[in-house]
DNA sequence: GCGTTCTTGTCCATATTATGGACAAGACAA
DNA sequence: TTGTCTTGTCCATAATATGGACAAGAACGC
C-alpha cells in the first residue's frame, strides 16, 4: 500500500518475502487484538491502528473467528485473542529460556529492592510484560500485569529497549507506532526525546509513569548478538524514588541485567 | 481446491466465509507444526499432511518465520511453532476456564485411582493434552506430555471425543485426518470401529495404547451445548487394568466427568 | 567417482484470490 | 427528525497468491 519497496525483485537481506500479504495482515490484526487482552478491541480501533480498510479487517477477523483464533465478546462486540492461540502455544516448552535465565536475578533484585519488579520483552513493535515480582514494601504498583502489551515507547521499559538499539532502528519502530501513541497521550517527538535521554543515562526512566503518581526505572537486557530483547523495570510511587534511591535501584538493576545476559549465553 | 461448495453464494450457517484462503492455509500449516512440538516438522511432512503444494507451504512457512510465528531449527531444518505464539497467548487469562473447572476433579480422581491421569481437549481436528496428574502407584505412564497434539482418533481420548459427537460429524473429522493416520499405524476403518465400540460402551478404550504395553480408558466431557470438548484419561500398564479394575476406574472417571460438566456450567 | 532418491528452495506466467469503494443498517444522542 | 457513531455486506476489479517446472543440495549405495 504505502510501504512500496517495489521496483524490481531485490530480495536482499531483510524483510521482503512476498506473496503473503493477507497472512501478514492477519498477523498485524492479531497483534493489535493481543494488546486488548481479555477485553479485546473494537473493530474500528483495529482499522485505525493497522491502517487497513474496514472490509479487509472485518473479513480477516471473521475468518479468524471461524478458525477459533479470535473470539468475539457477547455484549461488547469486541474482538479478542481466541483460545486456540494458547493451544498452539503449548507446542513450545514452558517456561521460556529467558524466564528461566532471569528467574534468579528477579528473585534477588526483588528482595533487595522491595518494590514491584517487571520483566518485559520486545515482541515486534510492542513491549510485553512476561513476569512480575511483588516486593515487601507495603505500597506496590500492580497495574501492569503479565500479558500487558504496549507499543514500544510508551512505557519506561519500551524506552529502555529503544535506547539500546541503533538509533535508526528505534526511529523506524517509533514511526511505525505513531498511530497508536494517541491512546497513551504521547507522540513521536516525546518518545524520541525520552529515548535519547535514556541512551545518555544508560537506563530508561519515566518521572510520570503510565499510572498516575508513579515513577519507573528500566534497564535493558541484550541477547548475545547485541540486540535488546528485554527490560527489567522497577515501578514505585514517585516519592519513594528520589535521586539517591534511584541510583541504588539503578545499580542493582544494571548488575542483574548483566547477570541475565550471562545466563542467556550459557 | 477440492472442497468446492461453490455454486452460488449460499453463505448459510456453517463455515463458508471466503476471501481468506491464504490465512486459512497458514493456520492449517501452523496446526501441523504444533503437532511437532519443540522438535518441529520437516517441510515435506507439512506438504503431505496439509495437501498443499510445496511452493505454497514453503512461502507460508517462510513468511511466518519473518513474522516470528514460526522458527526453524538449526541443524535439522525442521519448522516449529515460534516464540511469538506464546506471546500472543499471554493476552488470554491463564489458566483457562476448563482447567479451573477440572482441577478438583482431577485431584480427586488422581488420588483415588493412583495411575496417570490426563485431561485432553479437542481443538479442531486434534486432541491436545492440557493437564497431567501423576498418581502414587510406582509404575506411571508418562510418555504423553502436556502439549501433546494428535489427530482425533488415534488416542483413546480422541476416540472418546469422537464417540460423543454425532456420527456424521465424527466421520467427517476422521476423513479429514486420513492422511495423518499412517504415522500412527492406524487407518480410517480402524478408528471408526473403535469409535463405534466406545459409543456402545459409554467410554473410550484402547487395549493397546500408543505406548507399547499400556492400556488407556477415557471418558468424554461435554460443554453445556452438548458438544464434547474434552476427555479424561487413565493410562497404565496393561496388566494393571483388568476387567474388574477397569470397571472401578470407569466409574470414577464417569463421576468426575459429570462433575466437571457441572463446574463448567456454573 | 556417478547415479538414485530424498530433501528444500526458486521462478514467473497465470487465473484465482483478496481487495476496498460504495452502500446499508443498527445504536445511541441531541 | 437528523447526525454521528459503530459494524456488516456487495461485487467489479486489480493485485495477489498460486503451483508447474526447474534447480540445487544432502545422503546413500555401489
Coordinates of C-alpha atoms (C1' of nucleotides) in Angstrom, one line a residue:
Chain A
X1 CA 0.0 0.0 0.0
X2 CA 2.5 2.6 1.2
X3 CA 5.5 0.5 2.1
X4 CA 6.4 0.1 -1.6
X5 CA 9.9 -1.1 -1.7
X6 CA 8.6 -2.2 -5.1
X7 CA 10.9 -1.6 -8.1
X8 CA 12.3 -4.9 -9.2
X9 CA 12.8 -8.1 -7.2
X10 CA 15.7 -7.2 -4.9
X11 CA 15.1 -9.9 -2.3
X12 CA 18.3 -9.0 -0.4
X13 CA 18.7 -9.1 3.3
X14 CA 15.8 -8.2 5.5
X15 CA 12.0 -8.4 5.3
X16 CA 10.8 -8.5 1.7
X17 CA 9.4 -12.0 1.1
X18 CA 6.3 -11.5 -0.9
X19 CA 3.3 -13.5 -1.8
X20 CA 1.6 -13.4 1.6
X21 CA 0.1 -10.0 2.1
X22 CA -3.0 -11.5 3.6
X23 CA -1.1 -13.5 6.1
X24 CA 0.9 -10.6 7.2
X25 CA -2.2 -8.5 7.6
X26 CA -3.9 -11.2 9.6
X27 CA -0.9 -11.2 12.0
X28 CA -0.9 -7.5 12.3
X29 CA -4.6 -7.7 13.3
X30 CA -3.8 -10.4 15.8
X31 CA -1.1 -8.3 17.5
X32 CA -3.5 -5.4 17.9
X33 CA -6.1 -7.8 19.4
X34 CA -3.5 -9.1 21.8
X35 CA -2.9 -5.6 23.1
X36 CA -6.6 -5.6 24.1
X37 CA -6.0 -8.6 26.4
X38 CA -9.2 -10.3 27.7
X39 CA -11.4 -7.3 26.9
X40 CA -10.5 -7.2 23.3
X41 CA -10.6 -4.4 20.8
X42 CA -13.5 -2.9 18.8
X43 CA -13.2 -3.4 15.0
X44 CA -12.9 0.4 14.4
X45 CA -9.8 0.6 16.6
X46 CA -8.2 -2.3 14.7
X47 CA -8.9 -0.4 11.5
X48 CA -7.4 2.8 12.9
X49 CA -4.2 1.3 14.2
X50 CA -3.5 -1.1 11.4
X51 CA -4.3 1.3 8.7
X52 CA -6.1 -1.4 6.8
X53 CA -9.6 -0.8 5.3
X54 CA -12.6 -1.9 7.2
X55 CA -13.8 -4.5 4.8
X56 CA -10.4 -6.1 5.0
X57 CA -10.2 -6.1 8.7
X58 CA -13.7 -7.4 9.0
X59 CA -13.1 -10.2 6.7
X60 CA -9.8 -11.2 8.4
X61 CA -11.3 -11.0 11.9
X62 CA -14.3 -13.1 10.9
X63 CA -12.3 -15.8 9.2
X64 CA -10.1 -16.0 12.3
X65 CA -13.2 -16.4 14.4
X66 CA -14.3 -19.3 12.3
X67 CA -10.9 -20.8 12.8
X68 CA -11.0 -20.3 16.6
X69 CA -8.1 -17.9 16.6
X70 CA -10.2 -15.0 17.6
X71 CA -13.2 -14.7 19.8
X72 CA -16.0 -12.1 19.9
X73 CA -17.3 -10.9 23.2
X74 CA -21.0 -11.2 23.5
X75 CA -22.2 -7.9 25.0
X76 CA -19.4 -5.5 23.8
X77 CA -18.9 -7.0 20.4
X78 CA -15.2 -6.6 20.9
X79 CA -12.7 -8.9 19.3
X80 CA -10.1 -10.7 21.3
X81 CA -7.5 -13.4 21.1
X82 CA -9.2 -16.8 21.0
X83 CA -8.5 -20.0 22.9
X84 CA -6.8 -21.7 20.0
X85 CA -3.8 -19.4 20.4
X86 CA -2.7 -20.8 23.8
X87 CA -3.4 -24.2 22.4
X88 CA -0.9 -23.6 19.7
X89 CA 1.5 -22.1 22.3
X90 CA 1.5 -25.4 24.2
X91 CA 3.7 -26.8 21.4
X92 CA 6.6 -24.8 22.9
X93 CA 8.5 -25.6 26.1
X94 CA 7.3 -23.5 29.0
X95 CA 8.7 -21.6 30.7
X96 CA 10.8 -19.9 28.1
X97 CA 14.6 -19.7 28.1
X98 CA 14.5 -16.1 29.1
X99 CA 12.2 -16.7 32.0
X100 CA 14.5 -19.5 33.3
X101 CA 17.6 -17.4 32.8
X102 CA 16.0 -14.3 34.5
X103 CA 14.5 -16.1 37.4
X104 CA 17.3 -15.9 40.0
X105 CA 18.1 -12.3 39.1
X106 CA 14.4 -11.3 39.5
X107 CA 14.4 -13.1 42.8
X108 CA 17.5 -11.3 44.1
X109 CA 16.5 -7.9 42.8
X110 CA 13.0 -8.1 44.2
X111 CA 14.3 -9.0 47.6
X112 CA 16.9 -6.2 47.6
X113 CA 14.6 -3.5 46.2
X114 CA 11.3 -4.3 47.7
X115 CA 9.2 -2.5 45.0
X116 CA 7.4 -4.1 42.2
X117 CA 9.7 -5.6 39.5
X118 CA 8.7 -6.3 35.9
X119 CA 10.4 -8.3 33.2
X120 CA 9.3 -7.0 29.8
X121 CA 10.3 -8.4 26.4
X122 CA 10.3 -6.8 23.0
X123 CA 8.0 -8.5 20.5
X124 CA 7.8 -6.8 17.1
X125 CA 6.9 -3.2 17.7
X126 CA 5.5 -3.9 21.2
X127 CA 6.6 -4.5 24.7
X128 CA 5.1 -7.4 26.6
X129 CA 5.2 -7.9 30.3
X130 CA 6.2 -11.5 30.9
X131 CA 7.0 -11.6 34.6
X132 CA 6.1 -9.6 37.7
X133 CA 7.5 -9.8 41.2
X134 CA 5.9 -8.2 44.2
X135 CA 8.2 -6.8 46.8
X136 CA 7.9 -6.4 50.6
X137 CA 7.3 -2.7 50.7
X138 CA 3.6 -2.1 51.6
X139 CA 2.8 0.1 48.6
X140 CA 3.1 -1.7 45.3
X141 CA 2.4 -0.6 41.8
X142 CA 0.4 -3.5 40.4
X143 CA -1.4 -2.0 37.5
X144 CA 0.8 -3.6 34.9
X145 CA 0.0 -7.3 34.7
X146 CA 1.7 -10.2 33.0
X147 CA 0.5 -10.2 29.4
X148 CA 0.2 -6.4 29.2
X149 CA 1.2 -5.3 25.7
X150 CA 2.0 -1.8 24.7
X151 CA 3.6 0.0 21.7
X152 CA 7.3 0.2 22.2
X153 CA 8.0 3.7 23.5
X154 CA 5.1 4.4 25.9
X155 CA 6.5 2.7 28.9
X156 CA 9.9 3.1 30.5
X157 CA 10.7 -0.5 29.5
X158 CA 9.9 0.3 25.9
X159 CA 12.0 3.5 26.1
X160 CA 14.9 1.5 27.5
X161 CA 14.7 -1.1 24.8
X162 CA 14.6 1.5 22.1
X163 CA 17.5 3.3 23.6
X164 CA 19.6 0.1 23.5
X165 CA 19.1 -0.4 19.7
X166 CA 20.7 1.5 16.8
X167 CA 19.1 4.9 16.6
X168 CA 17.7 4.4 13.0
X169 CA 16.0 1.1 14.0
X170 CA 14.5 2.8 17.0
X171 CA 13.2 5.7 14.9
X172 CA 11.7 3.3 12.4
X173 CA 9.8 1.5 15.2
X174 CA 8.6 4.7 16.8
X175 CA 7.3 5.9 13.4
X176 CA 5.5 2.6 12.9
X177 CA 3.8 3.0 16.2
X178 CA 2.7 6.6 15.6
X179 CA -1.0 5.9 15.2
X180 CA -1.1 4.1 18.5
X181 CA 0.5 6.7 20.6
X182 CA -2.5 9.0 20.9
X183 CA -4.2 6.4 23.1
X184 CA -1.4 6.8 25.6
X185 CA -1.3 10.6 25.4
X186 CA 2.1 10.8 23.8
X187 CA 3.6 11.3 20.4
X188 CA 6.6 10.6 18.2
X189 CA 8.7 13.6 19.3
X190 CA 8.2 13.0 23.0
X191 CA 9.1 9.4 22.7
X192 CA 12.2 10.1 20.7
X193 CA 13.3 12.6 23.3
X194 CA 12.9 10.1 26.1
X195 CA 14.9 7.6 24.1
X196 CA 17.7 10.0 23.7
X197 CA 17.7 10.8 27.4
X198 CA 17.8 7.1 28.3
X199 CA 20.7 6.5 25.9
X200 CA 22.6 9.2 27.7
X201 CA 21.7 8.0 31.2
X202 CA 22.3 4.3 30.5
X203 CA 18.8 3.3 31.6
X204 CA 15.2 4.2 30.9
X205 CA 13.2 6.4 33.2
X206 CA 9.7 8.0 33.5
X207 CA 9.2 10.6 36.1
X208 CA 5.5 10.4 35.3
X209 CA 4.6 6.7 34.8
X210 CA 1.7 5.5 32.8
X211 CA 0.0 5.2 36.2
X212 CA -0.7 8.5 37.9
X213 CA 1.8 9.3 40.7
X214 CA 4.3 6.5 39.9
X215 CA 7.8 6.5 38.6
X216 CA 9.6 3.8 36.7
X217 CA 13.2 2.8 36.0
X218 CA 14.2 0.3 33.4
X219 CA 17.5 -1.3 32.3
X220 CA 17.8 -3.2 29.1
X221 CA 18.9 -6.8 28.5
X222 CA 20.6 -7.7 25.3
X223 CA 20.9 -11.0 23.6
X224 CA 24.4 -12.4 22.7
X225 CA 24.1 -10.7 19.2
X226 CA 23.7 -7.2 20.8
X227 CA 20.1 -6.7 20.1
X228 CA 18.0 -5.6 23.1
X229 CA 15.5 -8.4 23.9
X230 CA 14.0 -7.3 27.2
X231 CA 14.0 -4.8 30.0
X232 CA 13.9 -5.0 33.8
X233 CA 11.7 -2.4 35.4
X234 CA 11.1 -1.1 38.9
X235 CA 7.9 0.8 39.5
X236 CA 7.0 2.6 42.7
X237 CA 5.1 5.7 43.9
X238 CA 7.2 8.7 42.9
X239 CA 8.0 9.8 46.4
X240 CA 9.8 6.5 47.1
X241 CA 12.3 7.0 44.2
X242 CA 14.2 10.1 45.0
X243 CA 17.6 10.8 43.3
X244 CA 19.6 8.9 46.0
X245 CA 17.4 5.8 45.9
X246 CA 17.2 6.0 42.1
X247 CA 20.9 5.4 42.0
X248 CA 20.8 2.5 44.3
X249 CA 18.0 0.9 42.3
X250 CA 19.8 1.5 39.0
X251 CA 22.9 -0.2 40.3
X252 CA 21.0 -3.3 41.3
X253 CA 19.1 -3.3 38.0
X254 CA 22.2 -2.9 36.0
X255 CA 24.0 -5.6 37.8
X256 CA 21.2 -8.1 37.4
X257 CA 20.6 -7.2 33.8
X258 CA 24.3 -8.1 33.1
X259 CA 23.7 -11.3 35.1
X260 CA 20.7 -12.3 33.0
X261 CA 22.7 -11.6 29.8
X262 CA 25.4 -14.0 31.1
X263 CA 22.7 -16.7 31.9
X264 CA 21.2 -16.5 28.4
X265 CA 24.7 -17.1 26.9
X266 CA 25.3 -20.3 28.8
Chain B
X1 CA -9.3 -26.8 -4.4
X2 CA -11.5 -29.9 -3.9
X3 CA -13.8 -28.6 -1.1
X4 CA -15.9 -26.8 -3.8
X5 CA -19.2 -26.0 -2.2
X6 CA -19.1 -23.5 -5.0
X7 CA -22.3 -23.0 -6.9
X8 CA -23.7 -19.6 -6.0
X9 CA -23.2 -17.6 -2.8
X10 CA -25.1 -19.6 -0.3
X11 CA -23.5 -18.2 2.8
X12 CA -25.8 -20.1 5.1
X13 CA -24.9 -21.5 8.5
X14 CA -21.5 -23.1 8.9
X15 CA -18.0 -22.5 7.6
X16 CA -18.1 -20.8 4.3
X17 CA -16.7 -17.3 4.7
X18 CA -14.5 -16.6 1.7
X19 CA -11.8 -14.2 0.8
X20 CA -9.1 -15.6 3.0
X21 CA -7.8 -18.8 1.5
X22 CA -4.2 -17.8 2.4
X23 CA -5.0 -17.2 6.0
X24 CA -6.8 -20.5 6.4
X25 CA -3.9 -22.3 4.8
X26 CA -1.4 -20.6 7.0
X27 CA -3.4 -21.7 10.1
X28 CA -3.5 -25.3 8.7
X29 CA 0.2 -25.2 8.5
X30 CA 0.6 -23.9 12.0
X31 CA -1.6 -26.6 13.4
X32 CA 0.6 -29.2 11.8
X33 CA 3.7 -27.6 13.1
X34 CA 2.1 -27.5 16.6
X35 CA 1.8 -31.3 16.4
X36 CA 5.6 -31.4 16.0
X37 CA 6.1 -29.7 19.4
X38 CA 9.6 -28.5 20.1
X39 CA 11.2 -30.7 17.5
X40 CA 9.1 -29.4 14.7
X41 CA 8.2 -30.9 11.4
X42 CA 10.0 -31.2 8.1
X43 CA 8.6 -29.2 5.2
X44 CA 7.8 -32.3 3.2
X45 CA 5.6 -33.7 6.0
X46 CA 3.7 -30.4 6.2
X47 CA 3.2 -30.7 2.4
X48 CA 2.0 -34.3 2.8
X49 CA -0.5 -33.7 5.6
X50 CA -2.0 -30.5 4.5
X51 CA -2.3 -31.5 0.9
X52 CA -1.0 -28.1 -0.2
X53 CA 1.7 -27.8 -2.9
X54 CA 5.3 -27.3 -1.8
X55 CA 5.8 -23.8 -3.1
X56 CA 2.8 -22.7 -1.2
X57 CA 3.8 -24.3 2.1
X58 CA 7.3 -23.0 1.6
X59 CA 6.2 -19.5 1.1
X60 CA 3.8 -19.6 4.0
X61 CA 6.3 -21.0 6.4
X62 CA 9.0 -18.5 5.5
X63 CA 6.7 -15.6 5.8
X64 CA 5.7 -16.9 9.2
X65 CA 9.4 -17.1 10.1
X66 CA 9.9 -13.5 9.2
X67 CA 7.0 -12.6 11.4
X68 CA 8.3 -14.6 14.3
X69 CA 5.4 -17.1 14.3
X70 CA 7.5 -20.0 13.2
X71 CA 11.1 -20.9 13.9
X72 CA 13.5 -23.1 12.1
X73 CA 15.8 -25.4 13.9
X74 CA 19.4 -25.0 13.0
X75 CA 20.7 -28.5 12.5
X76 CA 17.6 -30.4 11.5
X77 CA 16.0 -27.7 9.3
X78 CA 12.6 -28.6 10.8
X79 CA 10.0 -26.0 11.3
X80 CA 8.3 -25.4 14.6
X81 CA 6.0 -23.0 16.4
X82 CA 7.9 -19.8 17.2
X83 CA 8.0 -17.8 20.4
X84 CA 5.6 -15.1 19.2
X85 CA 2.8 -17.6 19.6
X86 CA 3.0 -17.9 23.4
X87 CA 3.5 -14.1 23.5
X88 CA 0.1 -13.7 21.8
X89 CA -1.3 -16.3 24.1
X90 CA -0.5 -14.1 27.1
X91 CA -3.4 -11.9 26.0
X92 CA -5.7 -14.5 27.5
X93 CA -6.3 -15.3 31.1
X94 CA -4.4 -18.3 32.3
X95 CA -5.3 -20.9 33.5
X96 CA -8.4 -21.5 31.3
X97 CA -11.9 -21.9 32.5
X98 CA -11.8 -25.6 31.8
X99 CA -8.6 -26.1 33.7
X100 CA -10.1 -24.3 36.7
X101 CA -13.3 -26.3 36.5
X102 CA -11.5 -29.6 36.1
X103 CA -8.9 -29.1 38.8
X104 CA -10.7 -30.5 41.8
X105 CA -12.0 -33.5 39.8
X106 CA -8.5 -34.3 38.6
X107 CA -7.2 -34.0 42.1
X108 CA -9.8 -36.4 43.5
X109 CA -9.6 -38.9 40.6
X110 CA -5.8 -39.0 40.7
X111 CA -5.8 -39.7 44.4
X112 CA -8.5 -42.4 44.1
X113 CA -7.0 -44.1 41.0
X114 CA -3.3 -43.8 41.5
X115 CA -2.4 -44.1 37.9
X116 CA -1.5 -41.3 35.5
X117 CA -4.4 -39.1 34.6
X118 CA -4.7 -36.9 31.6
X119 CA -7.0 -34.1 30.6
X120 CA -7.3 -33.7 26.8
X121 CA -9.2 -31.1 24.9
X122 CA -10.5 -31.2 21.3
X123 CA -9.1 -28.4 19.2
X124 CA -10.2 -28.6 15.6
X125 CA -9.4 -32.0 14.3
X126 CA -6.8 -32.7 17.0
X127 CA -6.6 -33.7 20.6
X128 CA -4.4 -31.7 22.9
X129 CA -3.2 -32.8 26.3
X130 CA -3.7 -29.9 28.6
X131 CA -3.1 -31.4 32.1
X132 CA -1.4 -34.5 33.6
X133 CA -1.5 -35.8 37.1
X134 CA 0.9 -38.4 38.3
X135 CA -0.5 -40.9 40.8
X136 CA 1.0 -42.7 43.7
X137 CA 1.4 -46.2 42.0
X138 CA 5.1 -46.8 41.3
X139 CA 4.7 -47.5 37.6
X140 CA 3.4 -44.5 35.7
X141 CA 2.8 -44.0 32.0
X142 CA 4.4 -40.6 31.4
X143 CA 5.0 -40.6 27.7
X144 CA 2.2 -38.3 26.9
X145 CA 3.1 -34.8 28.0
X146 CA 1.2 -31.6 28.3
X147 CA 1.1 -30.0 24.9
X148 CA 1.0 -33.4 23.0
X149 CA -1.2 -33.0 20.0
X150 CA -2.6 -35.8 17.9
X151 CA -5.1 -36.3 15.2
X152 CA -8.5 -37.0 16.7
X153 CA -8.9 -40.8 16.6
X154 CA -5.5 -42.1 17.4
X155 CA -5.6 -41.9 21.2
X156 CA -8.3 -43.3 23.5
X157 CA -9.1 -39.7 24.4
X158 CA -9.7 -38.9 20.7
X159 CA -11.9 -41.9 20.3
X160 CA -13.9 -40.9 23.3
X161 CA -14.4 -37.4 22.0
X162 CA -15.4 -38.7 18.6
X163 CA -17.8 -41.2 20.1
X164 CA -19.6 -38.4 22.0
X165 CA -20.4 -36.4 18.9
X166 CA -23.0 -37.0 16.2
X167 CA -21.8 -39.9 14.0
X168 CA -21.7 -37.8 10.8
X169 CA -19.5 -35.1 12.4
X170 CA -17.1 -37.8 13.7
X171 CA -16.9 -39.4 10.3
X172 CA -16.1 -36.1 8.7
X173 CA -13.2 -35.4 11.1
X174 CA -11.8 -38.9 10.7
X175 CA -11.9 -38.5 7.0
X176 CA -10.1 -35.2 7.2
X177 CA -7.4 -36.8 9.3
X178 CA -6.9 -39.7 7.0
X179 CA -3.5 -38.6 5.6
X180 CA -2.1 -38.3 9.2
X181 CA -3.2 -41.7 10.4
X182 CA -0.4 -43.6 8.7
X183 CA 2.2 -42.1 11.1
X184 CA 0.3 -43.7 14.0
X185 CA -0.1 -47.1 12.3
X186 CA -3.9 -46.8 12.0
X187 CA -6.5 -46.0 9.4
X188 CA -10.0 -44.7 8.9
X189 CA -11.7 -48.1 9.2
X190 CA -10.0 -49.0 12.4
X191 CA -10.7 -45.6 14.0
X192 CA -14.3 -45.7 13.1
X193 CA -14.6 -49.2 14.6
X194 CA -13.1 -48.0 17.8
X195 CA -15.5 -45.0 17.9
X196 CA -18.5 -47.3 17.4
X197 CA -17.3 -49.5 20.2
X198 CA -16.8 -46.6 22.5
X199 CA -20.2 -45.3 21.8
X200 CA -21.7 -48.7 22.8
X201 CA -19.5 -48.9 26.0
X202 CA -20.1 -45.3 27.1
X203 CA -16.3 -44.6 27.2
X204 CA -13.2 -44.9 25.1
X205 CA -10.7 -47.6 25.5
X206 CA -7.5 -48.9 23.9
X207 CA -6.3 -52.3 24.9
X208 CA -3.1 -51.5 23.0
X209 CA -2.2 -47.9 23.8
X210 CA 0.0 -45.7 21.7
X211 CA 2.8 -46.7 24.0
X212 CA 3.7 -50.4 24.0
X213 CA 2.3 -52.4 26.8
X214 CA -0.1 -49.8 28.1
X215 CA -3.9 -49.6 28.2
X216 CA -6.0 -46.4 28.3
X217 CA -9.5 -45.6 29.3
X218 CA -11.2 -42.2 28.5
X219 CA -14.5 -40.6 29.4
X220 CA -15.8 -37.6 27.5
X221 CA -16.7 -34.2 28.9
X222 CA -19.4 -32.1 27.1
X223 CA -20.0 -28.4 27.1
X224 CA -23.4 -27.1 28.1
X225 CA -24.5 -27.2 24.4
X226 CA -23.9 -30.9 24.2
X227 CA -20.7 -30.8 22.1
X228 CA -17.8 -32.9 23.6
X229 CA -15.0 -30.6 24.5
X230 CA -12.6 -32.8 26.4
X231 CA -11.7 -36.2 27.7
X232 CA -10.4 -37.5 30.9
X233 CA -8.0 -40.5 30.5
X234 CA -6.3 -43.0 32.7
X235 CA -3.3 -44.8 31.3
X236 CA -1.5 -47.7 33.0
X237 CA 0.5 -50.8 32.1
X238 CA -2.0 -53.2 30.7
X239 CA -1.7 -55.8 33.5
X240 CA -2.9 -53.2 36.0
X241 CA -6.2 -52.6 34.2
X242 CA -8.0 -56.0 34.2
X243 CA -11.8 -56.1 33.7
X244 CA -12.6 -55.7 37.4
X245 CA -10.4 -52.7 37.9
X246 CA -11.4 -51.3 34.5
X247 CA -15.0 -51.0 35.9
X248 CA -13.8 -49.3 39.1
X249 CA -11.8 -46.8 37.1
X250 CA -14.6 -46.2 34.6
X251 CA -17.0 -45.4 37.5
X252 CA -14.7 -42.8 39.0
X253 CA -14.0 -41.3 35.6
X254 CA -17.7 -41.0 34.7
X255 CA -18.5 -39.5 38.0
X256 CA -15.8 -36.9 37.7
X257 CA -16.6 -36.1 34.1
X258 CA -20.1 -35.3 35.1
X259 CA -18.8 -33.2 37.9
X260 CA -16.6 -31.2 35.6
X261 CA -19.5 -30.6 33.3
X262 CA -21.4 -29.2 36.2
X263 CA -18.5 -26.9 37.1
X264 CA -18.3 -25.5 33.6
X265 CA -22.0 -24.6 33.8
X266 CA -21.7 -22.5 36.9
Chain C
dG1 C1' 33.9 -41.3 -8.9
dC2 C1' 28.4 -41.5 -10.7
dG3 C1' 23.7 -42.4 -10.4
dT4 C1' 19.4 -42.5 -7.5
dT5 C1' 16.3 -40.7 -4.3
dC6 C1' 15.5 -38.0 -0.9
dT7 C1' 15.0 -33.3 0.7
dT8 C1' 14.4 -27.8 0.2
dG9 C1' 14.4 -23.6 -2.5
dT10 C1' 13.1 -20.5 -6.5
dC11 C1' 11.0 -18.6 -10.8
dC12 C1' 7.3 -16.4 -13.1
dA13 C1' 3.1 -16.5 -16.3
dT14 C1' -1.4 -17.1 -14.9
dA15 C1' -6.1 -17.0 -13.0
dT16 C1' -7.7 -17.2 -8.7
dT17 C1' -8.0 -14.5 -4.8
dA18 C1' -8.3 -10.7 -1.8
dT19 C1' -9.2 -6.0 -2.1
dG20 C1' -11.7 -1.7 -0.9
dG21 C1' -15.1 2.0 -2.6
dA22 C1' -19.7 2.4 -2.0
dC23 C1' -23.8 1.3 0.2
dA24 C1' -26.7 -0.2 4.2
dA25 C1' -28.3 -0.9 8.6
dG26 C1' -28.2 -0.7 13.5
dA27 C1' -27.2 2.0 18.1
dC28 C1' -27.3 5.9 20.6
dA29 C1' -27.6 11.1 21.3
dA30 C1' -29.4 15.6 20.6
Chain D
dT1 C1' -36.4 14.1 12.9
dT2 C1' -31.1 14.5 11.7
dG3 C1' -26.2 13.5 12.9
dT4 C1' -22.5 10.6 14.3
dC5 C1' -21.1 6.7 15.7
dT6 C1' -20.5 1.8 15.1
dT7 C1' -20.5 -3.0 12.2
dG8 C1' -21.7 -5.6 8.2
dT9 C1' -22.1 -6.6 3.1
dC10 C1' -21.6 -6.5 -2.1
dC11 C1' -19.1 -7.2 -6.2
dA12 C1' -16.3 -5.4 -10.2
dT13 C1' -11.6 -5.1 -10.4
dA14 C1' -6.7 -5.2 -9.8
dA15 C1' -3.4 -7.3 -7.5
dT16 C1' -2.3 -11.2 -5.2
dA17 C1' -1.1 -15.9 -4.2
dT18 C1' -0.7 -19.9 -6.8
dG19 C1' 1.7 -24.2 -8.5
dG20 C1' 4.1 -26.4 -12.5
dA21 C1' 8.6 -26.8 -13.8
dC22 C1' 13.3 -26.4 -12.8
dA23 C1' 17.4 -26.4 -9.7
dA24 C1' 20.4 -27.4 -6.2
dG25 C1' 21.8 -29.7 -2.1
dA26 C1' 22.2 -33.9 1.0
dA27 C1' 22.5 -38.7 1.9
dC28 C1' 23.1 -43.2 0.4
dG29 C1' 24.7 -47.2 -2.5
dC30 C1' 27.9 -49.1 -5.5

